[in-house]
XYZ file of C-alpha atoms in Angstrom:
302
model
C 15.336 -9.401 -0.795
C 15.800 -10.032 -4.498
C 14.143 -7.861 -7.137
C 12.260 -10.879 -8.418
C 10.719 -11.821 -5.110
C 10.336 -8.247 -3.947
C 8.113 -7.439 -6.885
C 5.771 -10.332 -6.282
C 2.769 -10.251 -3.996
C 4.153 -12.458 -1.231
C 7.483 -10.647 -1.271
C 5.733 -7.314 -0.983
C 3.680 -8.574 1.915
C 6.843 -9.646 3.701
C 8.155 -6.112 3.349
C 4.874 -4.564 4.506
C 4.461 -6.909 7.456
C 8.038 -6.203 8.538
C 7.163 -2.518 8.594
C 4.009 -3.248 10.563
C 5.955 -5.360 13.047
C 8.371 -2.487 13.589
C 5.458 -0.119 14.159
C 3.844 -2.475 16.644
C 7.144 -2.733 18.460
C 7.410 1.052 18.473
C 3.922 1.290 19.922
C 4.917 -1.084 22.711
C 7.941 0.977 23.682
C 10.937 -0.134 21.650
C 13.410 1.698 23.869
C 12.493 -0.500 26.798
C 10.882 2.238 28.900
C 7.585 1.592 30.618
C 5.659 4.737 31.506
C 2.793 4.659 33.964
C 0.186 5.291 31.312
C 1.422 2.523 29.037
C 2.494 4.961 26.333
C 6.114 3.868 26.168
C 8.814 6.127 24.753
C 8.831 5.142 21.080
C 8.172 7.976 18.613
C 5.803 10.915 18.837
C 2.416 9.278 18.497
C 2.917 7.662 15.099
C 2.840 4.040 16.314
C -0.103 1.751 15.735
C -1.165 1.182 19.317
C 0.331 2.131 22.678
C -2.355 1.820 25.313
C -1.785 -1.065 27.714
C 1.229 -2.575 25.932
C 3.673 -2.678 28.864
C 5.251 -6.092 28.318
C 8.142 -4.966 26.134
C 9.738 -8.396 26.035
C 6.540 -9.895 24.584
C 6.305 -7.136 21.985
C 9.952 -7.670 21.067
C 9.355 -11.397 20.660
C 6.357 -10.857 18.382
C 8.239 -8.374 16.224
C 11.282 -10.634 15.981
C 9.108 -13.563 14.897
C 7.766 -11.487 12.009
C 11.135 -9.995 11.081
C 12.644 -13.478 10.942
C 10.510 -14.184 7.853
C 11.410 -10.967 6.022
C 14.068 -12.503 3.799
C 12.091 -15.685 3.114
C 9.715 -14.359 0.478
C 8.331 -16.576 -2.254
C 6.378 -15.855 -5.404
C 2.638 -15.996 -4.814
C -0.020 -17.105 -7.303
C -1.342 -14.665 -9.881
C -4.977 -13.900 -9.156
C -7.867 -11.460 -9.066
C -8.891 -10.676 -5.498
C -12.481 -9.581 -4.929
C -12.897 -6.749 -2.481
C -14.396 -7.763 0.844
C -17.540 -6.170 2.215
C -15.562 -3.892 4.529
C -13.049 -2.983 1.796
C -15.902 -2.107 -0.556
C -17.606 0.169 1.946
C -14.360 1.869 2.974
C -13.383 2.355 -0.673
C -16.725 3.884 -1.654
C -16.703 6.235 1.327
C -13.133 7.331 0.597
C -13.762 7.838 -3.119
C -17.059 9.641 -2.517
C -16.933 11.535 0.818
C -20.318 13.013 -0.138
C -21.852 9.642 0.797
C -20.988 10.085 4.451
C -22.108 13.715 4.433
C -25.426 12.688 2.911
C -25.978 9.989 5.549
C -25.513 6.991 3.249
C -26.488 3.790 5.095
C -23.696 1.635 3.644
C -23.253 -1.295 1.280
C -25.955 -3.882 0.684
C -23.488 -6.783 0.709
C -23.808 -9.799 2.975
C -21.095 -10.655 5.480
C -18.190 -12.438 3.803
C -17.523 -16.089 4.553
C -14.534 -16.642 6.809
C -11.677 -18.979 5.992
C -10.687 -21.880 8.237
C -8.312 -19.465 9.949
C -11.087 -16.934 10.473
C -10.058 -14.344 7.901
C -12.660 -12.704 5.657
C -10.295 -11.854 2.786
C -9.575 -15.341 1.459
C -9.593 -14.892 -2.342
C -10.720 -18.500 -2.806
C -13.971 -17.763 -0.958
C -14.715 -14.322 -2.389
C -16.627 -15.245 -5.516
C -19.464 -13.387 -7.204
C -22.505 -15.614 -7.556
C -26.013 -14.534 -8.439
C -26.849 -13.362 -4.924
C -23.665 -11.347 -4.536
C -24.124 -9.798 -7.992
C -27.627 -8.636 -7.031
C -26.317 -7.182 -3.780
C -23.579 -5.346 -5.669
C -26.194 -4.006 -8.076
C -28.302 -2.710 -5.187
C -25.224 -1.107 -3.644
C -24.210 0.527 -6.923
C -27.678 1.900 -7.617
C -27.968 3.179 -4.053
C -24.634 5.017 -4.295
C -25.564 6.438 -7.701
C -28.923 7.654 -6.360
C -27.218 9.542 -3.530
C -24.519 11.135 -5.688
C -26.863 12.262 -8.485
C -29.442 13.745 -6.129
C -29.964 17.442 -6.804
C -28.718 18.323 -3.315
C -25.416 16.488 -3.856
C -24.624 16.523 -7.579
C -23.501 20.158 -7.735
C -20.879 19.528 -5.069
C -19.844 16.153 -6.422
C -19.635 17.315 -10.064
C -19.735 21.124 -10.450
C -19.856 20.955 -14.267
C -23.090 18.942 -14.198
C -25.138 22.086 -14.798
C -23.542 22.346 -18.254
C -24.852 18.903 -19.176
C -22.419 18.394 -22.043
C -20.046 15.749 -23.373
C -17.021 17.463 -21.818
C -18.568 17.174 -18.359
C -19.507 13.534 -18.936
C -15.925 12.800 -19.995
C -14.537 14.558 -16.906
C -16.920 12.532 -14.751
C -15.974 9.186 -16.309
C -12.222 9.776 -16.082
C -12.330 11.190 -12.556
C -14.582 8.478 -11.126
C -13.039 5.652 -13.144
C -9.506 6.451 -11.966
C -10.521 6.032 -8.337
C -12.895 3.086 -8.785
C -10.521 1.125 -11.038
C -7.430 2.254 -9.084
C -5.760 3.263 -12.358
C -6.410 5.655 -15.259
C -8.972 4.486 -17.801
C -7.878 3.563 -21.308
C -9.170 5.640 -24.201
C -11.536 2.851 -25.230
C -12.929 2.564 -21.703
C -13.554 6.295 -21.498
C -15.323 6.335 -24.856
C -17.492 3.353 -23.956
C -18.731 4.919 -20.720
C -19.203 8.390 -22.236
C -21.188 6.867 -25.091
C -23.295 4.923 -22.600
C -23.985 8.101 -20.623
C -25.078 9.864 -23.803
C -27.336 6.992 -24.862
C -29.179 7.085 -21.537
C -29.314 10.883 -21.513
C -31.003 11.029 -24.928
C -33.841 8.908 -23.556
C -34.141 10.755 -20.240
C -31.754 13.512 -19.125
C -28.094 14.224 -18.375
C -28.362 13.358 -14.673
C -30.006 9.999 -15.341
C -27.192 9.261 -17.753
C -24.668 9.976 -14.999
C -26.571 7.809 -12.542
C -26.626 4.684 -14.683
C -23.070 5.207 -15.875
C -21.840 5.438 -12.297
C -23.864 2.381 -11.330
C -22.314 0.371 -14.164
C -18.779 1.494 -13.235
C -19.218 0.451 -9.602
C -20.332 -2.988 -10.821
C -17.422 -3.359 -13.245
C -14.983 -6.226 -12.566
C -12.300 -3.524 -12.648
C -13.834 -2.048 -9.498
C -14.946 -5.253 -7.783
C -11.634 -7.074 -8.181
C -8.103 -5.873 -7.562
C -5.436 -7.339 -9.780
C -2.450 -9.336 -8.600
C -1.506 -10.445 -12.116
C 1.678 -8.587 -13.042
C 3.583 -8.674 -16.315
C 6.240 -11.148 -17.386
C 9.814 -9.918 -16.971
C 13.060 -11.872 -16.707
C 11.267 -15.186 -16.222
C 8.841 -14.041 -13.535
C 5.696 -11.943 -13.229
C 6.121 -8.573 -11.549
C 3.283 -6.452 -10.234
C 2.833 -3.174 -12.080
C 2.808 0.208 -10.364
C -0.958 0.333 -9.862
C -1.110 -3.239 -8.563
C 1.597 -2.312 -6.065
C -0.347 0.782 -5.025
C -3.478 -1.298 -4.399
C -1.514 -3.900 -2.426
C 0.001 -1.242 -0.170
C -3.312 0.562 0.316
C -5.442 -2.443 1.191
C -2.724 -3.960 3.384
C -2.485 -0.884 5.585
C -5.753 0.999 5.278
C -8.238 -1.652 4.166
C -9.303 0.834 1.500
C -8.517 2.095 -1.981
C -5.286 3.953 -2.806
C -5.486 7.650 -1.982
C -4.567 10.373 -4.471
C -0.941 10.556 -3.347
C -0.429 6.820 -3.777
C -2.156 6.786 -7.170
C -0.042 9.730 -8.309
C 3.114 7.906 -7.225
C 2.065 4.860 -9.250
C 1.140 6.968 -12.271
C 4.572 8.621 -12.303
C 6.403 5.322 -11.779
C 7.681 6.183 -8.317
C 6.879 2.798 -6.724
C 10.050 1.296 -8.116
C 12.236 -0.207 -5.394
C 11.628 -1.279 -1.840
C 12.605 2.060 -0.287
C 9.943 3.894 -2.283
C 7.343 1.319 -1.303
C 8.442 1.427 2.324
C 8.071 5.224 2.327
C 4.465 4.986 1.107
C 3.691 2.227 3.597
C 5.106 4.282 6.468
C 3.100 7.312 5.327
C -0.133 5.328 5.528
C 0.971 3.666 8.752
C 1.455 7.022 10.435
C -1.341 9.064 8.901
C -4.210 7.066 7.373
C -7.454 7.498 9.352
C -8.468 3.868 8.743
C -5.165 2.326 9.838
C -6.123 1.570 13.437
C -9.461 0.021 12.487
C -7.793 -2.098 9.814
C -5.115 -3.439 12.159
C -7.704 -4.046 14.875
C -9.858 -6.023 12.437
C -6.862 -8.210 11.556
C -6.323 -9.171 15.190
C -10.046 -9.646 15.819
C -10.248 -12.130 12.942
C -6.925 -13.770 13.800
C -7.600 -14.235 17.513
C -11.417 -14.303 17.394
């Protein structure tokens, strides 16, 4: 796979789907054995699914069909891809585990429209009209209410008791990095810290945090993930953080975890082997992997 195509969205997806095909084959018993319980002999439990997949020749055929397209990658269009309802909920729960502990009911977003092929992640259908914007606002305010509640805030942000600018800055940078799937710029940090202070002067420090968090969740930087890239050698190549988001949402249906973000921040997602290693890590260990793969087949095969 050429560097040019590899760096583009469709080329990356070819690489990721080839890895997924190999994992599915492993789960079906790549060595050709067929145990009584349907577990097969491939690996030590790291495959995607094993139960009931006894027809090794069918699994081999499926995997070969996918692998046959691995070297036929083409540059995809540059776009902003709005998070789906399920991606939004998974992302918020992974960024803020306190939501689940506090019994958060979930996002206020309507079910996404399906494409002609049945998939809910068609970027052409995932717009933000007035209704969706209001639902996102309700979701953001609901999340902010939970996280700034007195029973939760101390755990979520231990420095909140200090109520100072340093704590507000820590909050903005920490939350923004996860919500935006990249570090904030200096201007972004200042804008949100100033907004927090402006609200706090009219109410209190916690209210300032609440409305700052609500505004960050509603930011286009949080709602959309970038597949824009930067021009290089006559093509547009995804940057490290765009690659991290592509890998994360492909495999987990959720935001990049800390390890993946750290790899992007240090420039370690440079080359297909590095990307493959991160994809395999998520494939073998991410708690949302099975649900994400299952959802793909549910939408694909109805």
